[in-house]
Coordinates of C-alpha atoms in Angstrom, one line a residue:
X965 CA -10.6 -18.5 -20.1
X966 CA -12.8 -15.4 -20.2
X967 CA -12.9 -13.1 -17.2
X968 CA -16.6 -12.4 -16.8
X969 CA -17.2 -12.2 -13.0
X970 CA -15.6 -10.7 -10.0
X971 CA -15.2 -14.0 -8.2
X972 CA -12.6 -15.1 -10.8
X973 CA -10.2 -12.4 -9.8
X974 CA -8.5 -14.5 -7.3
X975 CA -11.3 -14.8 -4.8
X976 CA -13.3 -17.8 -3.8
X977 CA -15.7 -19.4 -6.4
X978 CA -13.5 -21.1 -9.1
X979 CA -11.7 -24.4 -9.2
X980 CA -8.4 -25.1 -10.8
X981 CA -8.0 -27.9 -13.4
X982 CA -4.8 -29.1 -15.0
X983 CA -5.2 -30.3 -18.6
X984 CA -3.4 -31.9 -21.5
X985 CA -4.8 -31.5 -24.9
X986 CA -4.3 -30.8 -28.6
X987 CA -4.4 -27.3 -30.0
X988 CA -6.6 -27.7 -33.1
X989 CA -5.1 -24.6 -34.7
X990 CA -1.4 -25.7 -34.5
X991 CA -1.9 -29.5 -34.0
X992 CA 0.5 -29.3 -31.0
X993 CA 0.1 -30.9 -27.6
X994 CA -0.4 -28.3 -25.0
X995 CA -0.5 -28.5 -21.2
X996 CA -1.7 -25.9 -18.6
X997 CA -4.3 -24.9 -16.1
X998 CA -7.8 -23.5 -16.3
X999 CA -10.0 -22.0 -13.7
X1000 CA -13.7 -23.0 -13.9
X1001 CA -16.8 -23.8 -11.8
X1002 CA -16.6 -27.6 -12.6
X1003 CA -15.1 -30.0 -15.1
X1004 CA -17.8 -29.4 -17.7
X1005 CA -17.2 -25.6 -17.5
X1006 CA -13.4 -26.3 -17.8
X1007 CA -13.9 -28.4 -21.0
X1008 CA -16.2 -25.7 -22.4
X1009 CA -13.6 -23.0 -21.8
X1010 CA -10.9 -25.1 -23.4
X1011 CA -13.1 -25.9 -26.4
X1012 CA -13.5 -22.1 -26.9
X1013 CA -9.7 -21.8 -27.0
X1014 CA -9.6 -24.5 -29.8
X1015 CA -8.1 -27.1 -27.5
X1016 CA -9.3 -30.7 -27.7
X1017 CA -9.0 -32.2 -24.2
X1018 CA -7.0 -35.4 -23.8
X1019 CA -6.8 -35.4 -20.0
X1020 CA -8.2 -33.1 -17.3
X1021 CA -7.7 -33.3 -13.6
X1022 CA -9.0 -31.2 -10.7
X1023 CA -6.2 -29.7 -8.7
X1024 CA -6.1 -29.6 -4.9
X1025 CA -7.0 -26.2 -3.5
X1026 CA -3.9 -24.4 -2.3
X1027 CA -4.0 -21.8 0.5
X1028 CA -5.6 -18.6 -0.7
X1029 CA -4.4 -15.2 0.6
X1030 CA -5.2 -11.6 -0.2
X1031 CA -3.3 -10.3 -3.2
X1032 CA -1.1 -7.4 -2.3
X1033 CA 0.8 -4.8 -4.4
X1034 CA 4.0 -6.6 -3.3
X1035 CA 2.7 -9.7 -5.1
X1036 CA 2.0 -7.6 -8.2
X1037 CA 5.5 -6.1 -8.0
X1038 CA 7.2 -9.5 -7.8
X1039 CA 5.1 -10.8 -10.7
X1040 CA 6.1 -7.8 -12.8
X1041 CA 9.8 -8.3 -12.2
X1042 CA 9.6 -12.1 -12.8
X1043 CA 7.6 -11.6 -16.1
X1044 CA 10.1 -8.9 -17.2
X1045 CA 13.1 -11.1 -16.5
X1046 CA 11.7 -14.1 -18.3
X1047 CA 10.7 -12.1 -21.4
X1048 CA 14.1 -10.4 -21.5
X1049 CA 15.5 -14.0 -21.4
X1050 CA 13.6 -14.8 -24.6
X1051 CA 10.7 -16.9 -23.1
X1052 CA 7.4 -16.7 -25.0
X1053 CA 4.8 -14.7 -23.1
X1054 CA 2.4 -17.6 -22.5
X1055 CA 5.2 -19.8 -21.1
X1056 CA 6.4 -17.0 -18.9
X1057 CA 2.9 -16.6 -17.5
X1058 CA 2.7 -20.3 -16.8
X1059 CA 6.0 -20.4 -15.0
X1060 CA 5.2 -17.3 -12.8
X1061 CA 1.6 -18.4 -12.0
X1062 CA 2.4 -22.0 -11.1
X1063 CA 5.4 -21.0 -9.1
X1064 CA 3.5 -18.6 -6.9
X1065 CA 2.8 -19.6 -3.3
X1066 CA -0.5 -17.6 -3.2
X1067 CA -3.3 -19.6 -4.9
X1068 CA -5.3 -16.4 -5.4
X1069 CA -2.5 -14.9 -7.4
X1070 CA -2.1 -18.1 -9.4
X1071 CA -5.8 -18.0 -10.3
X1072 CA -5.6 -14.3 -11.3
X1073 CA -2.6 -14.8 -13.5
X1074 CA -4.0 -17.9 -15.2
X1075 CA -7.2 -16.0 -16.0
X1076 CA -5.3 -13.1 -17.5
X1077 CA -3.2 -15.7 -19.5
X1078 CA -6.4 -17.2 -20.8
X1079 CA -7.7 -13.8 -21.9
X1080 CA -4.4 -13.1 -23.8
X1081 CA -4.5 -16.5 -25.4
X1082 CA -8.0 -15.8 -26.7
X1083 CA -6.7 -12.7 -28.5
X1084 CA -7.3 -10.0 -25.8
X1085 CA -4.6 -7.3 -25.7
X1086 CA -2.3 -7.8 -22.7
X1087 CA -3.1 -4.2 -21.5
X1088 CA -6.9 -4.9 -21.7
X1089 CA -6.5 -8.2 -19.9
X1090 CA -4.8 -6.4 -17.0
X1091 CA -7.4 -3.6 -17.2
X1092 CA -10.2 -6.1 -16.3
X1093 CA -8.7 -6.2 -12.8
X1094 CA -8.4 -2.6 -11.8
X1095 CA -8.1 -3.6 -8.1
X1096 CA -4.7 -5.0 -8.8
X1097 CA -3.6 -3.3 -12.1
X1098 CA -4.4 0.4 -12.1
X1099 CA -4.6 2.7 -15.1
X1100 CA -0.9 3.5 -14.9
X1101 CA 0.0 -0.2 -15.2
X1102 CA -2.3 -0.8 -18.1
X1103 CA -1.2 2.4 -19.9
X1104 CA 2.5 1.4 -19.7
X1105 CA 1.8 -2.1 -20.9
X1106 CA -0.3 -0.7 -23.8
X1107 CA 2.5 1.6 -24.8
X1108 CA 4.9 -1.4 -24.7
X1109 CA 2.7 -3.5 -26.9
X1110 CA 2.1 -0.6 -29.4
X1111 CA 5.8 0.2 -29.6
X1112 CA 7.1 -3.4 -29.7
X1113 CA 9.2 -2.8 -26.6
X1114 CA 7.1 -4.7 -24.1
X1115 CA 10.2 -6.3 -22.4
X1116 CA 11.8 -2.9 -21.9
X1117 CA 8.7 -1.3 -20.5
X1118 CA 7.9 -4.2 -18.2
X1119 CA 11.5 -3.7 -16.8
X1120 CA 10.7 0.0 -16.3
X1121 CA 7.4 -0.9 -14.7
X1122 CA 9.0 -3.4 -12.3
X1123 CA 11.7 -0.8 -11.3
X1124 CA 9.0 1.8 -10.8
X1125 CA 6.9 -0.5 -8.6
X1126 CA 10.0 -1.6 -6.6
X1127 CA 10.9 2.1 -6.0
X1128 CA 7.4 3.2 -5.0
X1129 CA 7.0 0.1 -2.7
X1130 CA 10.3 0.9 -1.0
X1131 CA 9.4 4.6 -0.5
X1132 CA 6.0 3.6 0.9
X1133 CA 7.6 1.2 3.4
X1134 CA 10.0 4.0 4.6
X1135 CA 7.1 6.4 5.1
X1136 CA 5.0 3.8 6.9
X1137 CA 7.9 2.9 9.2
X1138 CA 8.4 6.6 10.0
X1139 CA 4.8 6.9 11.0
X1140 CA 4.2 3.5 12.5
X1141 CA 7.1 3.4 15.0
X1142 CA 5.9 6.4 17.1
X1143 CA 2.3 5.3 16.8
X1144 CA 3.1 1.8 18.0
X1145 CA 5.0 3.3 21.0
X1146 CA 2.0 5.5 21.9
X1147 CA -0.3 2.5 21.7
X1148 CA 2.0 0.5 24.0
X1149 CA 2.2 3.4 26.4
X1150 CA -1.6 3.8 26.5
X1151 CA -2.0 0.0 27.1
X1152 CA 0.6 0.1 29.9
X1153 CA -1.1 3.0 31.6
X1154 CA -4.5 1.4 31.4
X1155 CA -3.1 -1.9 32.9
X1156 CA -1.5 0.0 35.8
X1157 CA -4.6 2.0 36.4
X1158 CA -6.9 -1.1 36.4
X1159 CA -4.8 -3.7 38.1
X1160 CA -1.8 -2.3 39.9
X1161 CA -3.0 1.0 41.6
X1162 CA -6.1 -0.6 43.1
X1163 CA -3.8 -3.0 45.1
X1164 CA -1.9 0.0 46.4
X1165 CA -5.2 1.6 47.2
X1166 CA -6.2 -1.3 49.4
X1167 CA -3.0 -1.1 51.3
X1168 CA -3.4 2.7 51.9
X1169 CA -7.0 2.3 53.0
X1170 CA -5.8 -0.2 55.7
X1171 CA -3.2 2.3 56.9
X1172 CA -5.8 5.0 57.3
X1173 CA -3.4 7.8 56.3
X1174 CA -4.2 10.9 54.3
X1175 CA -2.9 10.6 50.8
X1176 CA -0.7 13.2 49.1
X1177 CA -2.5 15.2 46.4
X1178 CA -0.6 13.5 43.5
X1179 CA -1.4 10.0 44.9
X1180 CA -5.1 10.9 45.5
X1181 CA -5.3 12.3 41.9
X1182 CA -3.9 9.0 40.5
X1183 CA -6.2 6.9 42.7
X1184 CA -9.2 8.8 41.5
X1185 CA -8.2 8.1 37.9
X1186 CA -7.6 4.4 38.9
X1187 CA -11.1 4.2 40.5
X1188 CA -12.6 5.6 37.3
X1189 CA -10.8 2.9 35.2
X1190 CA -11.8 0.1 37.5
X1191 CA -15.4 1.2 37.1
X1192 CA -15.4 2.1 33.4
X1193 CA -12.1 0.7 32.1
X1194 CA -13.5 -1.9 29.7
X1195 CA -16.0 0.6 28.3
X1196 CA -13.1 3.1 27.7
X1197 CA -11.1 0.3 25.9
X1198 CA -14.2 -0.6 23.7
X1199 CA -14.7 3.1 22.9
X1200 CA -11.1 3.6 22.0
X1201 CA -11.0 0.5 19.7
X1202 CA -14.4 1.4 18.3
X1203 CA -13.4 5.0 17.6
X1204 CA -10.2 3.9 15.8
X1205 CA -12.1 1.3 13.7
X1206 CA -14.9 3.7 13.0
X1207 CA -12.5 6.5 12.0
X1208 CA -10.8 4.3 9.4
X1209 CA -14.1 3.1 8.0
X1210 CA -15.3 6.7 7.7
X1211 CA -11.9 7.6 6.1
X1212 CA -12.3 4.9 3.4
X1213 CA -15.9 6.1 2.6
X1214 CA -15.6 9.9 2.8
X1215 CA -13.5 11.8 0.2
X1216 CA -13.9 15.0 2.2
X1217 CA -12.4 13.4 5.3
X1218 CA -9.6 11.8 3.2
X1219 CA -8.8 15.3 1.8
X1220 CA -8.6 16.7 5.4
X1221 CA -6.4 13.9 6.6
X1222 CA -4.1 14.2 3.6
X1223 CA -3.9 18.0 4.1
X1224 CA -3.2 17.5 7.8
X1225 CA -0.4 14.9 7.0
X1226 CA 1.3 17.4 4.8
X1227 CA 1.2 20.1 7.5
X1228 CA 2.4 17.9 10.4
X1229 CA 5.7 18.9 11.9
X1230 CA 8.6 16.7 10.9
X1231 CA 6.4 13.9 9.5
X1232 CA 4.7 16.2 7.0
X1233 CA 8.1 16.9 5.3
X1234 CA 8.7 13.2 4.9
X1235 CA 5.2 12.6 3.5
X1236 CA 5.5 15.6 1.1
X1237 CA 8.9 14.4 -0.3
X1238 CA 7.5 10.8 -0.7
X1239 CA 4.5 12.2 -2.7
X1240 CA 6.8 14.4 -4.9
X1241 CA 9.1 11.4 -5.5
X1242 CA 6.2 9.2 -6.6
X1243 CA 4.7 12.0 -8.7
X1244 CA 8.0 12.6 -10.5
X1245 CA 8.8 8.9 -11.1
X1246 CA 5.3 8.2 -12.4
X1247 CA 5.3 11.1 -14.8
X1248 CA 8.9 10.3 -16.0
X1249 CA 8.1 6.6 -16.5
X1250 CA 4.9 7.1 -18.5
X1251 CA 6.4 10.0 -20.6
X1252 CA 9.5 8.0 -21.4
X1253 CA 7.2 5.2 -22.7
X1254 CA 5.7 7.6 -25.2
X1255 CA 2.3 8.1 -23.5
X1256 CA 1.0 11.6 -24.3
X1257 CA 1.4 14.2 -21.5
X1258 CA -2.3 14.7 -21.0
X1259 CA -2.9 10.9 -20.6
X1260 CA 0.2 10.7 -18.4
X1261 CA -1.1 13.3 -16.0
X1262 CA -4.4 11.5 -15.9
X1263 CA -2.6 8.4 -14.6
X1264 CA -0.3 10.4 -12.4
X1265 CA -3.3 11.9 -10.6
X1266 CA -4.6 8.5 -9.6
X1267 CA -1.2 7.2 -8.6
X1268 CA -0.1 10.3 -6.5
X1269 CA -1.3 8.7 -3.2
X1270 CA -2.5 12.1 -1.8
X1271 CA -5.8 13.8 -2.6
X1272 CA -4.3 17.3 -2.5
X1273 CA -1.7 16.4 -5.1
X1274 CA -4.3 14.4 -7.1
X1275 CA -6.6 17.4 -7.4
X1276 CA -3.6 19.6 -8.3
X1277 CA -2.5 17.2 -11.0
X1278 CA -6.0 17.2 -12.5
X1279 CA -5.8 21.0 -12.6
X1280 CA -2.4 20.8 -14.3
X1281 CA -3.8 18.3 -16.8
X1282 CA -6.7 20.7 -17.6
X1283 CA -4.2 23.6 -18.2
X1284 CA -1.9 21.4 -20.3
X1285 CA -4.9 20.4 -22.4
X1286 CA -5.5 24.1 -23.0
X1287 CA -2.0 24.5 -24.3
X1288 CA -0.3 25.8 -21.1
X1289 CA 3.1 24.3 -20.4
X1290 CA 3.6 21.7 -17.6
X1291 CA 5.9 24.0 -15.7
X1292 CA 3.3 26.8 -15.7
X1293 CA 0.7 24.4 -14.4
X1294 CA 3.0 23.1 -11.7
X1295 CA 3.8 26.7 -10.6
X1296 CA 0.1 27.6 -10.4
X1297 CA -0.6 24.9 -7.8
X1298 CA 2.0 26.2 -5.4
X1299 CA 2.5 22.6 -4.2
X1300 CA 5.8 21.9 -6.1
X1301 CA 9.1 23.1 -4.7
X1302 CA 11.1 25.6 -6.9
X1303 CA 13.8 23.0 -7.6
X1304 CA 11.4 20.5 -9.1
X1305 CA 9.6 23.2 -11.2
X1306 CA 13.0 24.4 -12.5
X1307 CA 14.0 20.8 -13.4
X1308 CA 10.7 20.3 -15.2
X1309 CA 11.3 23.6 -17.1
X1310 CA 14.8 22.6 -18.2
X1311 CA 13.4 19.2 -19.2
X1312 CA 10.6 20.8 -21.3
X1313 CA 13.0 23.2 -23.0
X1314 CA 15.7 20.6 -23.8
X1315 CA 13.2 17.8 -24.7
X1316 CA 14.5 15.6 -21.8
X1317 CA 11.5 16.0 -19.5
X1318 CA 11.5 12.3 -18.5
X1319 CA 15.2 12.3 -17.7
X1320 CA 14.9 15.5 -15.5
X1321 CA 11.9 14.2 -13.6
X1322 CA 13.6 10.9 -13.1
X1323 CA 16.5 12.8 -11.5
X1324 CA 14.1 14.7 -9.3
X1325 CA 12.5 11.4 -8.2
X1326 CA 15.9 10.0 -7.2
X1327 CA 16.7 13.2 -5.3
X1328 CA 13.5 13.1 -3.3
X1329 CA 13.8 9.4 -2.7
X1330 CA 17.2 10.0 -1.2
X1331 CA 15.8 12.9 0.8
X1332 CA 13.2 10.5 2.3
X1333 CA 15.9 8.0 3.2
X1334 CA 17.9 10.6 5.0
X1335 CA 14.8 12.1 6.8
X1336 CA 13.6 8.7 7.9
X1337 CA 17.1 7.8 9.3
X1338 CA 17.3 11.1 11.1
X1339 CA 13.8 10.7 12.5
X1340 CA 14.5 7.2 13.8
X1341 CA 17.6 8.4 15.6
X1342 CA 15.7 11.4 17.1
X1343 CA 12.5 9.6 18.0
X1344 CA 14.0 6.8 20.1
X1345 CA 15.4 9.0 22.9
X1346 CA 12.4 11.3 22.8
X1347 CA 9.9 8.5 23.1
X1348 CA 11.9 6.8 25.9
X1349 CA 12.0 10.1 27.8
X1350 CA 8.2 10.7 27.4
X1351 CA 7.3 7.1 28.2
X1352 CA 9.8 7.0 31.1
X1353 CA 8.3 10.3 32.4
X1354 CA 4.7 8.9 32.4
X1355 CA 5.6 5.7 34.1
X1356 CA 7.9 7.6 36.5
X1357 CA 5.1 10.0 37.6
X1358 CA 2.8 7.0 38.3
X1359 CA 5.4 5.2 40.3
X1360 CA 6.2 8.3 42.4
X1361 CA 2.5 8.7 43.1
X1362 CA 2.2 5.1 44.2
X1363 CA 5.2 5.2 46.6
X1364 CA 4.9 8.8 47.8
X1365 CA 2.7 7.8 50.9
X1366 CA 5.3 5.2 51.9
X1367 CA 8.0 7.8 51.7
X1368 CA 5.9 10.3 53.8
X1369 CA 5.1 7.6 56.3
X1370 CA 8.8 6.7 56.7
X1371 CA 9.7 10.4 57.3
X1372 CA 7.0 10.7 60.0
X1373 CA 8.1 7.5 61.8
X1374 CA 11.7 8.8 61.6

């Protein structure tokens, strides 16, 4: 089944048909699935695959969800396991695709399977879907096909994706937890300003007493939120959404944000180590697969996950292409720690660059684990103190007039 349009990449637009037919080339009975616009299109696609249809049935539409990198990681591991167990490639694709709970993923895999069955190289079939299978993925599969070690490289690819997914989750958790607490704190303050303090204001107006400076300050803020609160909320939400839309469309802003992330206190260290771990593991995996260093660096740049390191990697690639060593190129960027440069130098001199970079990746992955654990332990009490302080000041401001009134009466 040829992949000729974007809507066949797992999005809406195609229908799934199960079929039974005879392969005219081998005279064998075959069964499977095909994605097509209608039954006539399905029969035409099967005819092009030299399959004479005996029976064809439209399948019920399963629930379609967005395809994530986690789906791709699981697919890679399953395909690797089945091929290592000796299953033919087409059968392995069938089992993985039909067993997937995401209908979008099933359609994508069945389309790739159809391309391979028609004679397209597996790497080229993946490359037709760059949204899900990047240059790194296609290059590694291509190296496996060329060297006859596809099962081994699929296993390496699955391990790589599992490691990088794990490191991404750790960094996200490190950044998400404090951000979530800040959002909750802001929401809590807005609710108190808009709904709680005005009730106290009514009580104090009835008492006719002069309010302490702190209470008056809080009441002024509360009055502002009562008058303009919903507009403030809309502006906050709109600003956040607009910022992320701008971030996705502006490479200059992405570069500034990526640079700022690397310079952030505490968090910047975690982000930097995660990028270094990914850089080292990507380079090690591709180089071990026999991909030339220049091509390896081209893929590494796109997979680095940070524009600062992406540009630095492209600069290293240019220097390596001119005959300069990888180590010299890394030193010239001033972005790689001395330990990693020295390990790369030893690897180049000993002919074990992939092994040394793999050790560097493991080291930095462990460093990220430790840093995230320490950060979690540190952030919880700090956040509780800050949040408690904010709420405490508001509560004191609310009850201070009552305390003053009690002391006057006494």
